Tab-separated table of C-alpha atoms (C1' of nucleotides) in Angstrom:
chain	number	residue	atom	x	y	z
A	1	MET	CA	147.060	159.863	85.164
A	2	ALA	CA	147.153	160.200	88.957
A	3	ARG	CA	143.835	161.531	90.300
A	4	PRO	CA	141.255	162.237	87.563
A	5	ARG	CA	138.850	165.144	88.152
A	6	GLN	CA	135.990	162.649	88.035
A	7	ALA	CA	136.541	159.445	90.026
A	8	LEU	CA	136.961	156.406	87.742
A	9	LEU	CA	135.628	153.958	90.307
A	10	SER	CA	132.737	153.631	92.756
A	11	ARG	CA	131.895	150.902	95.235
A	12	GLN	CA	128.820	150.093	93.225
A	13	ARG	CA	130.663	149.677	89.950
A	14	ILE	CA	133.317	147.509	91.607
A	15	VAL	CA	130.670	145.243	93.119
A	16	ALA	CA	128.757	144.910	89.840
A	17	THR	CA	131.932	144.018	87.919
A	18	ALA	CA	133.103	141.574	90.611
A	19	THR	CA	129.708	139.848	90.533
A	20	ALA	CA	129.906	139.466	86.762
A	21	VAL	CA	133.395	137.892	86.920
A	22	ILE	CA	132.368	135.540	89.740
A	23	ASP	CA	129.227	134.518	87.877
A	24	ALA	CA	131.032	133.916	84.627
A	25	GLU	CA	134.247	132.281	85.827
A	26	GLY	CA	133.943	131.394	89.521
A	27	LEU	CA	135.254	132.704	92.807
A	28	ALA	CA	138.801	131.571	92.064
A	29	ALA	CA	138.939	133.682	88.889
A	30	LEU	CA	138.379	136.925	90.796
A	31	SER	CA	141.709	138.515	91.529
A	32	ILE	CA	142.330	142.151	92.379
A	33	ARG	CA	144.408	142.626	89.205
A	34	ARG	CA	141.847	140.884	87.031
A	35	LEU	CA	139.010	142.961	88.499
A	36	ALA	CA	141.062	146.139	88.013
A	37	THR	CA	141.725	145.294	84.372
A	38	GLU	CA	138.014	144.730	83.851
A	39	LEU	CA	137.398	148.201	85.354
A	40	GLY	CA	140.111	149.902	83.298
A	41	VAL	CA	142.400	150.728	86.253
A	42	GLN	CA	145.458	149.310	88.028
A	43	GLY	CA	145.111	146.861	90.952
A	44	PRO	CA	146.016	149.150	93.840
A	45	SER	CA	143.281	151.631	92.877
A	46	LEU	CA	140.693	149.312	94.375
A	47	TYR	CA	142.144	149.894	97.829
A	48	ASN	CA	140.830	153.440	97.714
A	49	HIS	CA	137.305	151.962	97.881
A	50	PHE	CA	137.631	148.708	99.793
A	51	ALA	CA	140.150	147.838	102.533
A	52	THR	CA	140.542	144.190	101.450
A	53	LYS	CA	139.398	141.703	98.855
A	54	GLU	CA	137.283	140.130	101.610
A	55	GLU	CA	135.322	143.384	101.884
A	56	ILE	CA	134.584	143.236	98.181
A	57	LEU	CA	133.284	139.656	98.493
A	58	ASP	CA	131.107	140.711	101.474
A	59	ALA	CA	129.593	143.492	99.374
A	60	VAL	CA	128.883	141.087	96.518
A	61	ALA	CA	127.235	138.659	98.970
A	62	ASP	CA	125.119	141.370	100.526
A	63	ALA	CA	124.013	142.618	97.095
A	64	VAL	CA	122.812	139.096	96.298
A	65	ILE	CA	120.810	138.893	99.515
A	66	GLU	CA	119.273	142.284	98.699
A	67	GLN	CA	117.280	140.476	95.993
A	68	VAL	CA	115.482	138.234	98.534
A	69	ASP	CA	111.910	139.162	99.264
A	70	ILE	CA	111.440	139.465	103.038
A	71	SER	CA	108.234	141.527	102.813
A	72	VAL	CA	106.186	138.353	103.221
A	73	PHE	CA	106.754	138.081	106.951
A	74	GLY	CA	103.871	139.605	108.894
A	75	ARG	CA	101.797	139.833	105.715
A	76	PHE	CA	101.018	136.147	105.341
A	77	ASP	CA	100.509	133.102	107.493
A	78	TRP	CA	103.942	131.884	108.617
A	79	ARG	CA	103.731	128.717	106.444
A	80	VAL	CA	103.064	130.772	103.303
A	81	ALA	CA	105.644	133.392	104.282
A	82	LEU	CA	108.327	130.761	104.938
A	83	ARG	CA	107.649	129.033	101.635
A	84	ARG	CA	107.718	132.254	99.577
A	85	TRP	CA	110.790	133.529	101.352
A	86	ALA	CA	112.619	130.201	100.790
A	87	ARG	CA	111.792	130.261	97.078
A	88	SER	CA	112.941	133.861	96.748
A	89	TYR	CA	116.105	133.093	98.760
A	90	ARG	CA	116.904	130.126	96.490
A	91	ASP	CA	116.212	132.113	93.374
A	92	ALA	CA	118.642	134.832	94.519
A	93	LEU	CA	121.367	132.283	95.306
A	94	THR	CA	120.994	130.098	92.226
A	95	ALA	CA	121.410	133.260	90.112
A	96	HIS	CA	124.888	133.585	91.639
A	97	PRO	CA	125.909	130.095	92.797
A	98	ASN	CA	129.637	130.793	92.912
A	99	ILE	CA	129.347	133.242	95.761
A	100	VAL	CA	127.287	130.838	97.906
A	101	PRO	CA	130.267	129.316	99.792
A	102	HIS	CA	131.260	132.784	100.926
A	103	LEU	CA	127.751	133.929	101.770
A	104	ALA	CA	126.958	130.741	103.708
A	105	GLN	CA	129.532	131.634	106.357
A	106	GLY	CA	126.772	133.665	107.986
A	107	PRO	CA	125.627	137.275	108.007
A	108	GLY	CA	128.679	138.610	109.873
A	109	ARG	CA	128.333	142.364	109.731
A	110	ARG	CA	126.588	142.523	106.373
A	111	PRO	CA	123.512	144.756	106.836
A	112	THR	CA	121.173	143.143	104.320
A	113	ALA	CA	121.938	139.641	105.630
A	114	LEU	CA	121.272	140.805	109.168
A	115	ALA	CA	117.998	142.435	108.100
A	116	MET	CA	116.942	139.125	106.531
A	117	ALA	CA	117.772	137.160	109.650
A	118	ASP	CA	115.851	139.725	111.689
A	119	ALA	CA	112.762	139.478	109.471
A	120	VAL	CA	112.703	135.655	109.477
A	121	TYR	CA	113.204	135.329	113.213
A	122	GLY	CA	110.765	138.084	113.957
A	123	GLY	CA	108.129	136.655	111.669
A	124	LEU	CA	108.307	133.230	113.323
A	125	VAL	CA	108.252	134.590	116.882
A	126	ASP	CA	105.290	136.840	116.033
A	127	ALA	CA	103.511	133.737	114.666
A	128	GLY	CA	103.785	132.146	118.072
A	129	TRP	CA	106.876	129.971	117.730
A	130	PRO	CA	108.983	129.827	120.906
A	131	PRO	CA	112.226	131.820	120.422
A	132	ALA	CA	114.500	128.741	120.474
A	133	ARG	CA	112.375	127.036	117.840
A	134	ALA	CA	112.328	130.183	115.680
A	135	THR	CA	116.136	130.187	115.749
A	136	HIS	CA	116.218	126.515	114.754
A	137	ILE	CA	113.783	127.063	111.883
A	138	GLY	CA	115.800	129.987	110.550
A	139	ALA	CA	118.897	127.853	110.700
A	140	LEU	CA	117.496	124.744	109.100
A	141	MET	CA	115.958	126.730	106.267
A	142	ARG	CA	119.337	128.298	105.564
A	143	TYR	CA	120.942	124.861	105.603
A	144	PHE	CA	118.449	123.636	102.994
A	145	VAL	CA	118.475	126.703	100.722
A	146	ALA	CA	122.228	127.257	100.816
A	147	GLY	CA	122.858	123.537	100.274
A	148	SER	CA	120.524	123.555	97.280
A	149	ALA	CA	122.348	126.491	95.708
A	150	LEU	CA	125.866	125.492	96.645
A	151	GLY	CA	126.310	123.111	93.773
A	152	SER	CA	123.888	121.476	91.437
A	153	PHE	CA	123.200	117.871	92.443
A	154	ALA	CA	122.689	116.865	88.838
A	155	ARG	CA	125.779	118.605	87.452
A	156	GLY	CA	127.840	116.809	90.160
A	157	PHE	CA	127.656	113.639	88.091
A	158	VAL	CA	130.100	113.414	85.196
A	159	ASP	CA	128.614	112.764	81.732
A	160	ASP	CA	130.608	109.552	81.097
A	161	PRO	CA	128.604	106.304	80.884
A	162	GLN	CA	131.846	104.269	81.270
A	163	LEU	CA	132.402	105.709	84.740
A	164	TYR	CA	129.251	104.185	86.184
A	165	ALA	CA	128.885	100.969	84.156
A	166	ASP	CA	129.683	97.825	86.186
A	167	ARG	CA	131.153	99.683	89.191
A	168	TYR	CA	127.983	101.367	90.509
A	169	PRO	CA	125.046	99.103	89.842
A	170	HIS	CA	122.303	101.649	90.560
A	171	LEU	CA	123.920	104.586	88.809
A	172	THR	CA	123.794	103.203	85.281
A	173	ARG	CA	121.808	106.186	84.153
A	174	ALA	CA	123.604	108.840	86.212
A	175	HIS	CA	125.420	110.177	83.149
A	176	LEU	CA	122.062	111.491	81.916
A	177	LEU	CA	121.522	113.655	84.981
A	178	ALA	CA	123.469	116.668	83.682
A	179	ASP	CA	121.008	116.938	80.750
A	180	HIS	CA	118.134	117.386	83.185
A	181	GLN	CA	120.026	119.567	85.650
A	182	LYS	CA	117.339	122.193	86.080
A	183	SER	CA	114.364	119.887	86.517
A	184	VAL	CA	116.235	117.530	88.862
A	185	ASP	CA	117.413	120.326	91.122
A	186	GLU	CA	114.058	122.104	90.964
A	187	GLY	CA	112.175	118.887	91.714
A	188	ALA	CA	114.415	118.039	94.653
A	189	PHE	CA	114.047	121.527	96.086
A	190	ALA	CA	110.263	121.505	95.698
A	191	LEU	CA	109.979	118.094	97.361
A	192	GLY	CA	112.271	119.062	100.221
A	193	LEU	CA	110.472	122.346	100.806
A	194	ASP	CA	107.063	120.636	100.872
A	195	ALA	CA	108.336	118.014	103.315
A	196	LEU	CA	109.968	120.578	105.579
A	197	ILE	CA	107.000	122.928	105.798
A	198	ASP	CA	104.614	120.038	106.189
A	199	GLY	CA	106.693	118.600	109.027
A	200	LEU	CA	107.014	122.003	110.708
A	201	ALA	CA	103.278	122.696	110.406
A	202	ARG	CA	102.506	119.449	112.192
A	203	LEU	CA	104.917	120.320	114.993
A	204	TYR	CA	103.390	123.785	115.228
A	205	GLU	CA	99.989	122.361	116.015
A	206	ASP	CA	101.469	120.375	118.878
A	207	VAL	CA	103.656	123.155	120.272
A	208	VAL	CA	101.621	126.309	119.732
A	209	GLY	CA	98.130	124.971	119.175
A	210	GLU	CA	95.393	126.725	117.308
A	211	LEU	CA	95.228	130.369	118.158
A	212	PRO	CA	91.777	131.984	118.410
A	213	ASP	CA	91.058	134.507	115.740
B	1	MET	CA	169.137	114.617	98.147
B	2	ALA	CA	167.573	113.734	94.786
B	3	ARG	CA	165.796	110.365	95.018
B	4	PRO	CA	166.062	108.715	98.407
B	5	ARG	CA	166.164	104.885	98.510
B	6	GLN	CA	162.945	104.934	100.551
B	7	ALA	CA	160.263	107.267	99.205
B	8	LEU	CA	159.665	110.216	101.519
B	9	LEU	CA	156.072	110.707	100.500
B	10	SER	CA	152.952	108.650	99.883
B	11	ARG	CA	149.514	109.659	98.688
B	12	GLN	CA	148.087	108.658	102.057
B	13	ARG	CA	150.542	110.784	104.016
B	14	ILE	CA	149.932	113.768	101.735
B	15	VAL	CA	146.151	113.432	102.159
B	16	ALA	CA	146.417	113.129	105.955
B	17	THR	CA	148.634	116.197	106.243
B	18	ALA	CA	146.472	118.235	103.849
B	19	THR	CA	143.394	117.349	105.902
B	20	ALA	CA	145.104	118.488	109.088
B	21	VAL	CA	146.091	121.866	107.572
B	22	ILE	CA	142.603	122.437	106.123
B	23	ASP	CA	140.934	121.513	109.438
B	24	ALA	CA	143.239	123.787	111.461
B	25	GLU	CA	143.533	126.805	109.205
B	26	GLY	CA	140.991	126.550	106.397
B	27	LEU	CA	141.019	125.768	102.680
B	28	ALA	CA	142.785	129.043	101.836
B	29	ALA	CA	145.731	128.156	104.086
B	30	LEU	CA	146.556	125.061	102.071
B	31	SER	CA	149.213	125.878	99.497
B	32	ILE	CA	151.503	123.378	97.770
B	33	ARG	CA	154.545	125.005	99.378
B	34	ARG	CA	152.981	125.028	102.846
B	35	LEU	CA	151.926	121.384	102.517
B	36	ALA	CA	155.396	120.430	101.325
B	37	THR	CA	157.013	122.208	104.265
B	38	GLU	CA	154.705	120.350	106.629
B	39	LEU	CA	155.832	117.096	104.980
B	40	GLY	CA	159.536	117.964	105.079
B	41	VAL	CA	160.013	118.239	101.288
B	42	GLN	CA	160.022	120.911	98.578
B	43	GLY	CA	156.846	121.946	96.730
B	44	PRO	CA	157.471	120.279	93.371
B	45	SER	CA	157.905	116.874	95.025
B	46	LEU	CA	154.157	116.633	95.481
B	47	TYR	CA	153.706	116.481	91.705
B	48	ASN	CA	155.236	113.004	91.721
B	49	HIS	CA	152.124	111.828	93.588
B	50	PHE	CA	149.297	114.072	92.430
B	51	ALA	CA	148.941	115.803	89.047
B	52	THR	CA	147.338	118.972	90.492
B	53	LYS	CA	146.326	120.592	93.768
B	54	GLU	CA	142.724	119.879	92.718
B	55	GLU	CA	143.489	116.136	92.817
B	56	ILE	CA	144.749	116.472	96.370
B	57	LEU	CA	141.515	118.224	97.409
B	58	ASP	CA	139.512	115.488	95.726
B	59	ALA	CA	141.410	112.855	97.699
B	60	VAL	CA	140.794	114.758	100.921
B	61	ALA	CA	137.082	115.010	100.132
B	62	ASP	CA	136.796	111.341	99.287
B	63	ALA	CA	138.593	110.369	102.524
B	64	VAL	CA	136.029	112.381	104.469
B	65	ILE	CA	133.119	110.600	102.720
B	66	GLU	CA	134.805	107.272	103.509
B	67	GLN	CA	133.732	107.826	107.127
B	68	VAL	CA	130.002	107.883	106.226
B	69	ASP	CA	128.097	104.721	107.170
B	70	ILE	CA	126.187	103.479	104.108
B	71	SER	CA	125.720	99.940	105.438
B	72	VAL	CA	122.275	100.943	106.704
B	73	PHE	CA	120.634	100.759	103.277
B	74	GLY	CA	118.965	97.430	102.710
B	75	ARG	CA	119.417	96.497	106.401
B	76	PHE	CA	116.770	98.833	107.805
B	77	ASP	CA	113.431	100.344	106.790
B	78	TRP	CA	114.144	103.223	104.415
B	79	ARG	CA	113.062	105.835	106.973
B	80	VAL	CA	115.452	104.505	109.574
B	81	ALA	CA	118.249	104.044	106.993
B	82	LEU	CA	117.835	107.584	105.654
B	83	ARG	CA	117.916	109.063	109.139
B	84	ARG	CA	121.022	107.117	110.261
B	85	TRP	CA	122.843	107.818	106.998
B	86	ALA	CA	122.042	111.547	107.234
B	87	ARG	CA	123.390	111.703	110.794
B	88	SER	CA	126.540	109.822	109.845
B	89	TYR	CA	126.967	112.017	106.762
B	90	ARG	CA	126.616	115.190	108.869
B	91	ASP	CA	129.016	113.872	111.503
B	92	ALA	CA	131.629	113.203	108.818
B	93	LEU	CA	131.243	116.697	107.333
B	94	THR	CA	131.124	118.666	110.564
B	95	ALA	CA	134.406	116.975	111.565
B	96	HIS	CA	135.957	118.713	108.504
B	97	PRO	CA	133.773	121.731	107.710
B	98	ASN	CA	136.389	123.590	105.680
B	99	ILE	CA	136.408	121.004	102.905
B	100	VAL	CA	132.614	121.061	102.512
B	101	PRO	CA	132.493	123.766	99.775
B	102	HIS	CA	134.784	121.594	97.663
B	103	LEU	CA	132.998	118.307	98.401
B	104	ALA	CA	129.564	119.793	97.758
B	105	GLN	CA	130.420	120.269	94.081
B	106	GLY	CA	129.257	116.667	93.620
B	107	PRO	CA	130.872	113.253	93.440
B	108	GLY	CA	132.642	113.889	90.157
B	109	ARG	CA	134.926	110.906	89.683
B	110	ARG	CA	135.600	110.258	93.390
B	111	PRO	CA	134.966	106.550	94.014
B	112	THR	CA	133.752	106.791	97.589
B	113	ALA	CA	131.348	109.617	96.846
B	114	LEU	CA	129.972	107.624	93.897
B	115	ALA	CA	129.613	104.521	96.065
B	116	MET	CA	127.608	106.576	98.537
B	117	ALA	CA	125.312	107.995	95.852
B	118	ASP	CA	124.827	104.463	94.528
B	119	ALA	CA	123.885	103.088	97.954
B	120	VAL	CA	121.412	105.856	98.735
B	121	TYR	CA	119.686	105.740	95.352
B	122	GLY	CA	119.647	101.933	95.310
B	123	GLY	CA	118.255	101.776	98.859
B	124	LEU	CA	115.407	104.137	97.993
B	125	VAL	CA	114.507	102.378	94.726
B	126	ASP	CA	114.576	99.005	96.460
B	127	ALA	CA	112.194	100.420	99.088
B	128	GLY	CA	109.716	101.130	96.335
B	129	TRP	CA	110.324	104.769	95.552
B	130	PRO	CA	109.984	105.641	91.858
B	131	PRO	CA	113.437	106.330	90.343
B	132	ALA	CA	112.796	110.065	89.773
B	133	ARG	CA	111.698	110.458	93.405
B	134	ALA	CA	114.725	108.519	94.645
B	135	THR	CA	116.958	110.954	92.772
B	136	HIS	CA	115.154	113.910	94.291
B	137	ILE	CA	115.413	112.531	97.803
B	138	GLY	CA	119.134	111.860	97.434
B	139	ALA	CA	119.547	115.421	96.189
B	140	LEU	CA	117.480	117.149	98.855
B	141	MET	CA	119.201	115.221	101.633
B	142	ARG	CA	122.561	116.340	100.303
B	143	TYR	CA	121.275	119.937	100.188
B	144	PHE	CA	120.294	119.761	103.828
B	145	VAL	CA	123.331	117.920	105.165
B	146	ALA	CA	125.901	119.896	103.172
B	147	GLY	CA	124.166	123.171	104.048
B	148	SER	CA	124.192	122.255	107.727
B	149	ALA	CA	127.936	121.543	107.617
B	150	LEU	CA	128.953	124.396	105.318
B	151	GLY	CA	129.061	126.976	108.042
B	152	SER	CA	127.672	127.071	111.524
B	153	PHE	CA	124.473	129.106	111.676
B	154	ALA	CA	125.252	130.242	115.207
B	155	ARG	CA	128.849	131.180	114.577
B	156	GLY	CA	127.701	133.305	111.621
B	157	PHE	CA	126.508	135.946	114.084
B	158	VAL	CA	129.211	138.244	115.406
B	159	ASP	CA	129.540	138.459	119.212
B	160	ASP	CA	129.000	142.217	119.416
B	161	PRO	CA	125.827	143.409	121.187
B	162	GLN	CA	126.279	146.938	119.729
B	163	LEU	CA	125.856	145.576	116.196
B	164	TYR	CA	122.315	144.388	116.797
B	165	ALA	CA	121.003	146.896	119.300
B	166	ASP	CA	118.463	149.365	117.782
B	167	ARG	CA	119.098	148.337	114.180
B	168	TYR	CA	117.704	144.783	114.204
B	169	PRO	CA	114.776	144.753	116.685
B	170	HIS	CA	114.436	140.947	116.845
B	171	LEU	CA	118.141	140.126	117.016
B	172	THR	CA	118.870	141.770	120.342
B	173	ARG	CA	120.105	138.470	121.709
B	174	ALA	CA	121.915	137.253	118.578
B	175	HIS	CA	125.360	138.037	120.041
B	176	LEU	CA	124.733	135.155	122.465
B	177	LEU	CA	124.330	132.585	119.676
B	178	ALA	CA	128.037	131.846	119.294
B	179	ASP	CA	128.159	130.651	122.896
B	180	HIS	CA	125.559	127.988	122.149
B	181	GLN	CA	126.895	127.114	118.710
B	182	LYS	CA	126.803	123.385	119.123
B	183	SER	CA	123.323	123.098	120.619
B	184	VAL	CA	121.795	125.569	118.160
B	185	ASP	CA	123.216	123.816	115.117
B	186	GLU	CA	122.433	120.398	116.522
B	187	GLY	CA	118.881	121.426	117.436
B	188	ALA	CA	118.278	122.925	114.012
B	189	PHE	CA	119.607	119.813	112.263
B	190	ALA	CA	117.510	117.493	114.417
B	191	LEU	CA	114.345	119.543	113.821
B	192	GLY	CA	114.942	119.710	110.064
B	193	LEU	CA	115.719	115.994	109.811
B	194	ASP	CA	112.547	115.102	111.709
B	195	ALA	CA	110.456	117.376	109.513
B	196	LEU	CA	111.994	116.082	106.286
B	197	ILE	CA	111.606	112.390	107.069
B	198	ASP	CA	108.120	112.918	108.469
B	199	GLY	CA	107.122	114.755	105.289
B	200	LEU	CA	108.665	112.141	103.017
B	201	ALA	CA	107.027	109.273	104.978
B	202	ARG	CA	103.606	110.835	104.417
B	203	LEU	CA	104.287	111.197	100.727
B	204	TYR	CA	105.500	107.593	100.570
B	205	GLU	CA	102.160	106.357	101.808
B	206	ASP	CA	100.391	108.253	99.020
B	207	VAL	CA	102.819	107.301	96.262
B	208	VAL	CA	103.887	103.784	97.089
B	209	GLY	CA	101.168	102.662	99.494
B	210	GLU	CA	101.578	99.979	102.099
B	211	LEU	CA	103.372	96.968	100.769
B	212	PRO	CA	102.201	93.551	101.921
B	213	ASP	CA	104.735	91.707	104.078
C	1	DA	C1'	140.784	162.344	97.485
C	2	DC	C1'	142.106	158.940	94.131
C	3	DC	C1'	145.047	156.811	90.779
C	4	DT	C1'	149.908	155.019	89.635
C	5	DG	C1'	154.392	152.111	89.473
C	6	DA	C1'	157.486	149.651	92.161
C	7	DA	C1'	158.040	146.452	95.552
C	8	DC	C1'	157.190	142.611	99.103
C	9	DA	C1'	156.205	138.013	100.173
C	10	DC	C1'	153.561	134.926	98.389
C	11	DC	C1'	150.936	131.463	94.727
C	12	DG	C1'	150.480	126.662	91.143
C	13	DT	C1'	153.056	124.449	87.975
C	14	DT	C1'	156.942	122.993	84.670
C	15	DC	C1'	161.271	121.168	83.770
C	16	DA	C1'	166.026	119.860	83.472
C	17	DA	C1'	169.227	117.831	86.547
C	18	DG	C1'	170.416	114.677	89.961
C	19	DT	C1'	170.561	109.665	92.052
D	1	DA	C1'	161.075	106.380	90.263
D	2	DC	C1'	161.246	110.415	93.106
D	3	DC	C1'	163.288	114.521	94.973
D	4	DT	C1'	165.597	119.199	93.958
D	5	DG	C1'	166.510	124.274	92.490
D	6	DA	C1'	165.428	127.594	89.202
D	7	DA	C1'	162.080	129.663	86.628
D	8	DC	C1'	157.381	131.279	84.785
D	9	DA	C1'	153.307	133.844	85.238
D	10	DC	C1'	150.700	134.801	88.650
D	11	DC	C1'	148.647	136.396	93.700
D	12	DG	C1'	146.996	140.370	97.896
D	13	DT	C1'	148.674	144.303	99.797
D	14	DT	C1'	151.681	148.464	101.001
D	15	DC	C1'	153.516	152.816	100.032
D	16	DA	C1'	155.675	156.859	98.229
D	17	DA	C1'	154.778	159.843	94.443
D	18	DG	C1'	151.822	162.317	91.524
D	19	DT	C1'	147.679	165.674	90.637
DNA sequence: ACCTGAACACCGTTCAAGT
DNA sequence: ACCTGAACACCGTTCAAGT
């Protein structure tokens, strides 16, 4: 074949297909050859569009973050903005949980991830938070959201009553968790988000005080 | 050589060496052949002690969790116990951050991880939390702690002033974050832990009420 | 500019052969 | 019981050769 008159590949198509493989079979299942097969080309062709596999994973991660709604900062009270952003952030990550370990390494040079960090930090500083606190809040929210998407808590428990019986006196019903995966993880996230924002709002009143309107 | 009269390997020695390689060079650097070389044997020898590489990673993960102090449950007020456990949990994970993505997949069949889940859940239920809430609290604490250890927030920002200048108006000082990695991550964790436990304590008073002594 | 086949130095795992 | 060499089907990446 050599070079076709119309390019067979594009960065966008590569990223979309990589995302589909990672979603369906996990990070470990994504190899260059496998991805190439899925795209109808040979492995080395991909190196015309990305320098390394790492660059492909970065592009997948950034495309996931592109789904996060950061328009809330500046438009709503910081408590409301933080809550809506955290929900949107979690929704984006739980739609693609297998890429979370890669994405949680930080924004690096990924433009969408940097734009998100900029919006969050800027929103908090504009709301009156001291810069150091704004950094901490951005960090701790990422801890909580990334942790919640990294692996389901409920699915982490094997569905085998024999495993828990006798040995772990309080876990006698843990084998049922997997059946309620979604509501357990959702309930835990909701409770943690409430507690976090409640705790931060109380601190805010001490640190920043009520601002005159 | 064939079989030596004194076994060259033991599960313990394999786990210790695997942990050292993962700590020093990351999860991706740990291959069976590399680990075998480090242990002075050939690759296939390891399969006399572990059935798969996955089992080795499970053993590394469980050894990390073994360092977490779960003796606090039942000995202290649940707020104090939760706080001390979370700190100890984070200390254990941040000592071995590269294994966190594996470990955060849940306890599976790892005995130490199951014992920890049992202690946390039991401690909360004994303190009067309804079972469903106790599950949620165990989950959300894992989200926060695992997220905080998964990747440094501060190190996630590249040390390159040019990257942020102009493009990200609020991140003009982000290139300095890496220099303060430890205090940024520690400050964010401390703030989040305070907010979480404060928020949960307020809920506790609504849900459980004050118990007579 | 963009795709290919061949090649390099790697993987995890199996298995028969040794003691 | 426990270590070995050879082998299998894989990896990510490079590169000269094609159009």
